[in-house]
Amino acid sequence: MGLLPASFHGLCLVRTTVGKRVDAEALARRLVESRLAGCAHVSEVGSVYRWKGGVRQETEYLVEARTTNGGRAALARAMEQGHPYEVPLVESIAVAQVPAKYAAWLRGEVR
């Protein structure tokens, strides 16, 4: 089916959450326009977390951006820059398998 073995594709997913959809969409667009990411998705998620002595439950917006392993650090820094949270989580996840055509496309879209 054209999938590359994990050791060959060299792609990753970098993600964070923000509290407002408008901020998530602006971040996703900035990452793609700057060619740090080939694509980015924005999803509404429900979050439950402990913060400053209490448990909170809120709607957040997950921004997931795809890039190469070589572009991972720059993409993560761009997500952290100006992040609205006091303690933002920006995490990177290695991608195990993607279609070969997608991997080639993504490599061509990021700098």
Short mmCIF file of N, CA, C and O in Angstrom, two decimals, residues 1-108:
data_model
loop_
_atom_site.label_atom_id
_atom_site.label_comp_id
_atom_site.label_asym_id
_atom_site.label_seq_id
_atom_site.Cartn_x
_atom_site.Cartn_y
_atom_site.Cartn_z
N MET A 1 0.82 -1.20 0.00
CA MET A 1 0.00 0.00 0.00
C MET A 1 0.86 1.25 0.00
O MET A 1 0.38 2.34 0.22
N GLY A 2 2.15 1.13 -0.19
CA GLY A 2 3.01 2.30 -0.30
C GLY A 2 3.42 2.92 1.02
O GLY A 2 3.79 4.08 1.05
N LEU A 3 3.34 2.20 2.11
CA LEU A 3 3.76 2.74 3.40
C LEU A 3 5.26 2.59 3.56
O LEU A 3 5.83 1.58 3.17
N LEU A 4 5.88 3.59 4.12
CA LEU A 4 7.31 3.54 4.37
C LEU A 4 7.57 2.96 5.75
O LEU A 4 6.84 3.26 6.70
N PRO A 5 8.63 2.18 5.92
CA PRO A 5 8.99 1.73 7.27
C PRO A 5 9.30 2.93 8.16
O PRO A 5 9.74 3.97 7.68
N ALA A 6 9.09 2.78 9.45
CA ALA A 6 9.28 3.89 10.40
C ALA A 6 10.66 4.51 10.29
O ALA A 6 10.82 5.71 10.45
N SER A 7 11.68 3.73 10.01
CA SER A 7 13.04 4.26 9.99
C SER A 7 13.33 5.11 8.77
O SER A 7 14.36 5.78 8.73
N PHE A 8 12.45 5.15 7.77
CA PHE A 8 12.77 5.85 6.54
C PHE A 8 12.08 7.19 6.34
O PHE A 8 12.56 8.00 5.59
N HIS A 9 10.94 7.41 6.94
CA HIS A 9 10.20 8.61 6.59
C HIS A 9 10.67 9.88 7.29
O HIS A 9 10.59 10.95 6.72
N GLY A 10 11.09 9.83 8.53
CA GLY A 10 11.62 11.01 9.22
C GLY A 10 10.63 12.13 9.40
O GLY A 10 10.98 13.30 9.27
N LEU A 11 9.39 11.81 9.72
CA LEU A 11 8.36 12.83 9.92
C LEU A 11 7.90 12.84 11.36
O LEU A 11 8.06 11.86 12.08
N CYS A 12 7.33 13.96 11.78
CA CYS A 12 6.79 14.03 13.14
C CYS A 12 5.59 14.96 13.19
O CYS A 12 5.35 15.76 12.29
N LEU A 13 4.87 14.83 14.28
CA LEU A 13 3.70 15.63 14.58
C LEU A 13 4.06 16.46 15.81
O LEU A 13 4.57 15.92 16.80
N VAL A 14 3.82 17.75 15.74
CA VAL A 14 4.07 18.64 16.88
C VAL A 14 2.73 19.26 17.22
O VAL A 14 2.00 19.72 16.35
N ARG A 15 2.38 19.26 18.52
CA ARG A 15 1.06 19.74 18.88
C ARG A 15 1.05 20.52 20.19
O ARG A 15 1.92 20.36 21.03
N THR A 16 0.00 21.34 20.30
CA THR A 16 -0.24 22.13 21.50
C THR A 16 -1.73 22.43 21.57
O THR A 16 -2.47 22.17 20.63
N THR A 17 -2.17 22.97 22.69
CA THR A 17 -3.54 23.43 22.83
C THR A 17 -3.55 24.90 23.20
O THR A 17 -2.63 25.41 23.84
N VAL A 18 -4.62 25.58 22.79
CA VAL A 18 -4.86 26.97 23.16
C VAL A 18 -6.33 27.10 23.53
O VAL A 18 -7.14 26.23 23.21
N GLY A 19 -6.68 28.19 24.17
CA GLY A 19 -8.03 28.34 24.70
C GLY A 19 -9.06 28.92 23.76
O GLY A 19 -10.25 28.84 24.03
N LYS A 20 -8.64 29.52 22.64
CA LYS A 20 -9.59 30.15 21.72
C LYS A 20 -9.39 29.63 20.31
O LYS A 20 -8.26 29.51 19.83
N ARG A 21 -10.49 29.35 19.63
CA ARG A 21 -10.42 28.85 18.26
C ARG A 21 -9.67 29.82 17.35
O ARG A 21 -8.86 29.42 16.52
N VAL A 22 -9.94 31.11 17.49
CA VAL A 22 -9.30 32.11 16.63
C VAL A 22 -7.77 32.05 16.79
O VAL A 22 -7.04 32.18 15.81
N ASP A 23 -7.29 31.83 18.01
CA ASP A 23 -5.85 31.72 18.24
C ASP A 23 -5.29 30.44 17.61
O ASP A 23 -4.20 30.43 17.04
N ALA A 24 -6.04 29.35 17.73
CA ALA A 24 -5.60 28.08 17.15
C ALA A 24 -5.52 28.17 15.63
O ALA A 24 -4.54 27.72 15.01
N GLU A 25 -6.52 28.77 15.01
CA GLU A 25 -6.53 28.89 13.56
C GLU A 25 -5.42 29.82 13.08
O GLU A 25 -4.77 29.55 12.06
N ALA A 26 -5.17 30.89 13.81
CA ALA A 26 -4.09 31.81 13.44
C ALA A 26 -2.73 31.12 13.56
O ALA A 26 -1.85 31.29 12.70
N LEU A 27 -2.55 30.34 14.62
CA LEU A 27 -1.29 29.62 14.81
C LEU A 27 -1.10 28.60 13.68
O LEU A 27 -0.02 28.53 13.08
N ALA A 28 -2.12 27.83 13.37
CA ALA A 28 -2.02 26.82 12.31
C ALA A 28 -1.65 27.49 10.99
O ALA A 28 -0.75 27.01 10.27
N ARG A 29 -2.30 28.57 10.68
CA ARG A 29 -2.02 29.28 9.42
C ARG A 29 -0.59 29.81 9.39
O ARG A 29 0.11 29.70 8.39
N ARG A 30 -0.13 30.40 10.50
CA ARG A 30 1.23 30.95 10.57
C ARG A 30 2.27 29.86 10.36
O ARG A 30 3.26 30.05 9.65
N LEU A 31 2.04 28.69 10.94
CA LEU A 31 2.99 27.59 10.82
C LEU A 31 3.10 27.08 9.38
O LEU A 31 4.18 26.78 8.89
N VAL A 32 1.96 27.00 8.70
CA VAL A 32 1.96 26.54 7.31
C VAL A 32 2.51 27.61 6.38
O VAL A 32 3.33 27.33 5.50
N GLU A 33 2.08 28.87 6.57
CA GLU A 33 2.57 29.95 5.72
C GLU A 33 4.08 30.13 5.82
O GLU A 33 4.73 30.45 4.84
N SER A 34 4.63 29.91 7.01
CA SER A 34 6.07 30.05 7.21
C SER A 34 6.85 28.82 6.76
O SER A 34 8.07 28.78 6.87
N ARG A 35 6.13 27.80 6.30
CA ARG A 35 6.70 26.54 5.81
C ARG A 35 7.39 25.73 6.90
O ARG A 35 8.21 24.87 6.61
N LEU A 36 7.04 25.99 8.15
CA LEU A 36 7.51 25.15 9.25
C LEU A 36 6.71 23.86 9.30
O LEU A 36 7.19 22.85 9.81
N ALA A 37 5.49 23.90 8.79
CA ALA A 37 4.62 22.72 8.74
C ALA A 37 4.05 22.60 7.34
O ALA A 37 3.76 23.62 6.69
N GLY A 38 3.86 21.37 6.90
CA GLY A 38 3.22 21.15 5.61
C GLY A 38 1.72 21.28 5.72
O GLY A 38 1.04 21.70 4.79
N CYS A 39 1.18 20.91 6.87
CA CYS A 39 -0.24 21.06 7.14
C CYS A 39 -0.45 21.12 8.64
O CYS A 39 0.44 20.74 9.41
N ALA A 40 -1.59 21.63 9.03
CA ALA A 40 -1.94 21.71 10.45
C ALA A 40 -3.43 21.50 10.60
O ALA A 40 -4.21 21.93 9.75
N HIS A 41 -3.81 20.83 11.65
CA HIS A 41 -5.22 20.58 11.94
C HIS A 41 -5.59 21.29 13.24
O HIS A 41 -4.78 21.34 14.17
N VAL A 42 -6.81 21.78 13.29
CA VAL A 42 -7.36 22.40 14.50
C VAL A 42 -8.59 21.60 14.89
O VAL A 42 -9.49 21.41 14.07
N SER A 43 -8.62 21.13 16.13
CA SER A 43 -9.74 20.34 16.63
C SER A 43 -10.17 20.86 17.99
O SER A 43 -9.33 21.23 18.82
N GLU A 44 -11.47 20.85 18.23
CA GLU A 44 -11.99 21.19 19.56
C GLU A 44 -11.88 19.96 20.44
O GLU A 44 -12.25 18.86 20.01
N VAL A 45 -11.35 20.14 21.64
CA VAL A 45 -11.21 19.03 22.58
C VAL A 45 -11.70 19.47 23.96
O VAL A 45 -11.65 20.64 24.31
N GLY A 46 -12.17 18.52 24.72
CA GLY A 46 -12.53 18.76 26.12
C GLY A 46 -11.35 18.37 26.98
O GLY A 46 -10.81 17.28 26.83
N SER A 47 -10.94 19.24 27.87
CA SER A 47 -9.78 18.98 28.72
C SER A 47 -10.16 19.04 30.18
O SER A 47 -10.94 19.89 30.61
N VAL A 48 -9.59 18.12 30.95
CA VAL A 48 -9.71 18.11 32.41
C VAL A 48 -8.31 18.11 32.95
O VAL A 48 -7.48 17.29 32.56
N TYR A 49 -8.00 19.05 33.83
CA TYR A 49 -6.64 19.18 34.35
C TYR A 49 -6.65 19.85 35.72
O TYR A 49 -7.60 20.52 36.10
N ARG A 50 -5.56 19.64 36.44
CA ARG A 50 -5.39 20.28 37.73
C ARG A 50 -4.57 21.54 37.52
O ARG A 50 -3.54 21.52 36.86
N TRP A 51 -5.03 22.66 38.08
CA TRP A 51 -4.32 23.93 37.93
C TRP A 51 -4.53 24.79 39.15
O TRP A 51 -5.68 25.04 39.56
N LYS A 52 -3.43 25.19 39.76
CA LYS A 52 -3.43 26.10 40.91
C LYS A 52 -4.39 25.64 42.01
O LYS A 52 -5.22 26.39 42.50
N GLY A 53 -4.28 24.35 42.35
CA GLY A 53 -5.02 23.80 43.47
C GLY A 53 -6.42 23.31 43.19
O GLY A 53 -7.10 22.82 44.09
N GLY A 54 -6.88 23.42 41.96
CA GLY A 54 -8.22 22.96 41.65
C GLY A 54 -8.25 22.16 40.35
O GLY A 54 -7.33 22.22 39.56
N VAL A 55 -9.34 21.44 40.17
CA VAL A 55 -9.53 20.69 38.94
C VAL A 55 -10.42 21.52 38.02
O VAL A 55 -11.47 22.01 38.45
N ARG A 56 -9.99 21.65 36.79
CA ARG A 56 -10.74 22.43 35.80
C ARG A 56 -11.17 21.54 34.65
O ARG A 56 -10.49 20.58 34.32
N GLN A 57 -12.27 21.92 34.04
CA GLN A 57 -12.75 21.25 32.84
C GLN A 57 -13.14 22.34 31.87
O GLN A 57 -14.01 23.17 32.17
N GLU A 58 -12.47 22.35 30.71
CA GLU A 58 -12.68 23.42 29.74
C GLU A 58 -12.58 22.90 28.31
O GLU A 58 -12.02 21.84 28.07
N THR A 59 -13.09 23.69 27.39
CA THR A 59 -12.89 23.43 25.97
C THR A 59 -11.59 24.10 25.55
O THR A 59 -11.34 25.25 25.91
N GLU A 60 -10.77 23.34 24.84
CA GLU A 60 -9.53 23.88 24.28
C GLU A 60 -9.51 23.54 22.80
O GLU A 60 -10.34 22.77 22.31
N TYR A 61 -8.52 24.08 22.10
CA TYR A 61 -8.36 23.83 20.68
C TYR A 61 -6.97 23.27 20.44
O TYR A 61 -5.97 23.91 20.76
N LEU A 62 -6.95 22.05 19.93
CA LEU A 62 -5.72 21.33 19.66
C LEU A 62 -5.20 21.71 18.28
O LEU A 62 -5.95 21.66 17.30
N VAL A 63 -3.95 22.14 18.22
CA VAL A 63 -3.28 22.43 16.95
C VAL A 63 -2.23 21.35 16.75
O VAL A 63 -1.32 21.21 17.56
N GLU A 64 -2.39 20.56 15.68
CA GLU A 64 -1.44 19.50 15.34
C GLU A 64 -0.83 19.86 13.99
O GLU A 64 -1.55 20.07 13.02
N ALA A 65 0.48 19.94 13.96
CA ALA A 65 1.19 20.31 12.73
C ALA A 65 2.18 19.22 12.36
O ALA A 65 2.84 18.64 13.22
N ARG A 66 2.27 18.94 11.06
CA ARG A 66 3.17 17.90 10.57
C ARG A 66 4.38 18.52 9.90
O ARG A 66 4.26 19.46 9.12
N THR A 67 5.55 17.93 10.21
CA THR A 67 6.81 18.43 9.66
C THR A 67 7.80 17.28 9.58
O THR A 67 7.47 16.14 9.88
N THR A 68 9.02 17.60 9.20
CA THR A 68 10.10 16.62 9.18
C THR A 68 10.79 16.60 10.54
O THR A 68 10.67 17.57 11.31
N ASN A 69 11.52 15.55 10.83
CA ASN A 69 12.28 15.52 12.08
C ASN A 69 13.26 16.68 12.14
O ASN A 69 13.47 17.26 13.20
N GLY A 70 13.84 17.04 11.01
CA GLY A 70 14.78 18.17 10.97
C GLY A 70 14.11 19.50 11.27
O GLY A 70 14.76 20.42 11.75
N GLY A 71 12.83 19.63 10.98
CA GLY A 71 12.12 20.87 11.23
C GLY A 71 11.39 20.91 12.56
O GLY A 71 10.79 21.92 12.93
N ARG A 72 11.46 19.81 13.30
CA ARG A 72 10.72 19.67 14.55
C ARG A 72 11.04 20.76 15.56
O ARG A 72 10.13 21.38 16.14
N ALA A 73 12.31 21.03 15.81
CA ALA A 73 12.68 22.00 16.84
C ALA A 73 12.21 23.41 16.49
O ALA A 73 11.69 24.13 17.35
N ALA A 74 12.35 23.81 15.23
CA ALA A 74 11.91 25.14 14.82
C ALA A 74 10.39 25.27 14.92
O ALA A 74 9.87 26.31 15.35
N LEU A 75 9.68 24.22 14.57
CA LEU A 75 8.23 24.23 14.67
C LEU A 75 7.79 24.33 16.13
O LEU A 75 6.92 25.12 16.48
N ALA A 76 8.42 23.57 17.00
CA ALA A 76 8.10 23.62 18.43
C ALA A 76 8.37 25.01 19.00
O ALA A 76 7.56 25.55 19.76
N ARG A 77 9.50 25.62 18.62
CA ARG A 77 9.81 26.98 19.10
C ARG A 77 8.75 27.97 18.62
O ARG A 77 8.32 28.85 19.36
N ALA A 78 8.31 27.82 17.37
CA ALA A 78 7.29 28.73 16.84
C ALA A 78 5.96 28.56 17.58
O ALA A 78 5.24 29.54 17.78
N MET A 79 5.64 27.35 18.01
CA MET A 79 4.42 27.14 18.79
C MET A 79 4.53 27.78 20.17
O MET A 79 3.56 28.31 20.70
N GLU A 80 5.71 27.71 20.76
CA GLU A 80 5.91 28.27 22.09
C GLU A 80 5.95 29.79 22.09
O GLU A 80 5.54 30.42 23.07
N GLN A 81 6.43 30.38 21.01
CA GLN A 81 6.56 31.84 20.92
C GLN A 81 5.20 32.50 21.04
O GLN A 81 4.28 32.21 20.27
N GLY A 82 5.04 33.34 22.02
CA GLY A 82 3.79 34.05 22.20
C GLY A 82 2.61 33.18 22.60
O GLY A 82 1.47 33.59 22.45
N HIS A 83 2.89 31.98 23.09
CA HIS A 83 1.81 31.08 23.51
C HIS A 83 1.02 31.75 24.63
O HIS A 83 1.60 32.32 25.54
N PRO A 84 -0.31 31.69 24.59
CA PRO A 84 -1.10 32.39 25.60
C PRO A 84 -1.11 31.74 26.98
O PRO A 84 -1.54 32.37 27.94
N TYR A 85 -0.63 30.51 27.10
CA TYR A 85 -0.66 29.83 28.39
C TYR A 85 0.59 30.13 29.22
O TYR A 85 1.69 30.25 28.68
N GLU A 86 0.41 30.17 30.51
CA GLU A 86 1.53 30.36 31.44
C GLU A 86 2.50 29.17 31.37
O GLU A 86 3.71 29.33 31.45
N VAL A 87 1.95 27.96 31.25
CA VAL A 87 2.75 26.74 31.18
C VAL A 87 2.24 25.92 29.98
O VAL A 87 1.45 24.99 30.13
N PRO A 88 2.67 26.28 28.76
CA PRO A 88 2.17 25.57 27.59
C PRO A 88 2.83 24.20 27.42
O PRO A 88 4.00 24.02 27.76
N LEU A 89 2.07 23.26 26.92
CA LEU A 89 2.61 21.97 26.51
C LEU A 89 2.77 22.01 25.00
O LEU A 89 1.81 22.25 24.27
N VAL A 90 3.99 21.79 24.54
CA VAL A 90 4.27 21.60 23.12
C VAL A 90 4.99 20.27 23.05
O VAL A 90 6.06 20.11 23.62
N GLU A 91 4.36 19.30 22.41
CA GLU A 91 4.94 17.97 22.37
C GLU A 91 5.15 17.51 20.93
O GLU A 91 4.40 17.89 20.04
N SER A 92 6.18 16.69 20.75
CA SER A 92 6.50 16.12 19.45
C SER A 92 6.32 14.62 19.50
O SER A 92 6.73 13.98 20.46
N ILE A 93 5.74 14.09 18.45
CA ILE A 93 5.47 12.66 18.37
C ILE A 93 6.02 12.15 17.04
O ILE A 93 5.69 12.68 15.97
N ALA A 94 6.87 11.14 17.10
CA ALA A 94 7.40 10.54 15.88
C ALA A 94 6.26 9.82 15.16
O ALA A 94 5.43 9.17 15.78
N VAL A 95 6.23 9.96 13.85
CA VAL A 95 5.20 9.31 13.04
C VAL A 95 5.72 7.95 12.60
O VAL A 95 6.79 7.85 12.00
N ALA A 96 4.96 6.90 12.90
CA ALA A 96 5.41 5.54 12.62
C ALA A 96 5.26 5.17 11.15
O ALA A 96 6.15 4.58 10.58
N GLN A 97 4.15 5.48 10.54
CA GLN A 97 3.95 5.13 9.14
C GLN A 97 3.03 6.13 8.47
O GLN A 97 2.03 6.55 9.05
N VAL A 98 3.39 6.49 7.26
CA VAL A 98 2.52 7.30 6.40
C VAL A 98 2.68 6.79 4.97
O VAL A 98 3.69 6.17 4.65
N PRO A 99 1.72 7.07 4.11
CA PRO A 99 1.90 6.69 2.72
C PRO A 99 3.13 7.39 2.12
O PRO A 99 3.39 8.56 2.42
N ALA A 100 3.85 6.69 1.29
CA ALA A 100 5.09 7.22 0.69
C ALA A 100 4.83 8.53 -0.06
O ALA A 100 5.64 9.46 0.04
N LYS A 101 3.73 8.62 -0.77
CA LYS A 101 3.42 9.85 -1.52
C LYS A 101 3.20 11.02 -0.57
O LYS A 101 3.60 12.15 -0.86
N TYR A 102 2.55 10.76 0.56
CA TYR A 102 2.34 11.83 1.54
C TYR A 102 3.67 12.30 2.12
O TYR A 102 3.92 13.49 2.25
N ALA A 103 4.53 11.35 2.47
CA ALA A 103 5.85 11.70 3.03
C ALA A 103 6.64 12.56 2.06
O ALA A 103 7.25 13.57 2.45
N ALA A 104 6.63 12.21 0.79
CA ALA A 104 7.34 12.98 -0.22
C ALA A 104 6.74 14.38 -0.35
O ALA A 104 7.47 15.38 -0.45
N TRP A 105 5.41 14.47 -0.35
CA TRP A 105 4.76 15.77 -0.43
C TRP A 105 5.15 16.65 0.76
O TRP A 105 5.51 17.81 0.59
N LEU A 106 5.07 16.08 1.96
CA LEU A 106 5.38 16.86 3.16
C LEU A 106 6.82 17.36 3.14
O LEU A 106 7.07 18.52 3.44
N ARG A 107 7.75 16.51 2.77
CA ARG A 107 9.15 16.92 2.70
C ARG A 107 9.33 18.10 1.73
O ARG A 107 10.17 18.96 1.95
N GLY A 108 8.54 18.12 0.67
CA GLY A 108 8.63 19.21 -0.30
C GLY A 108 7.98 20.51 0.16
O GLY A 108 8.27 21.57 -0.40
#
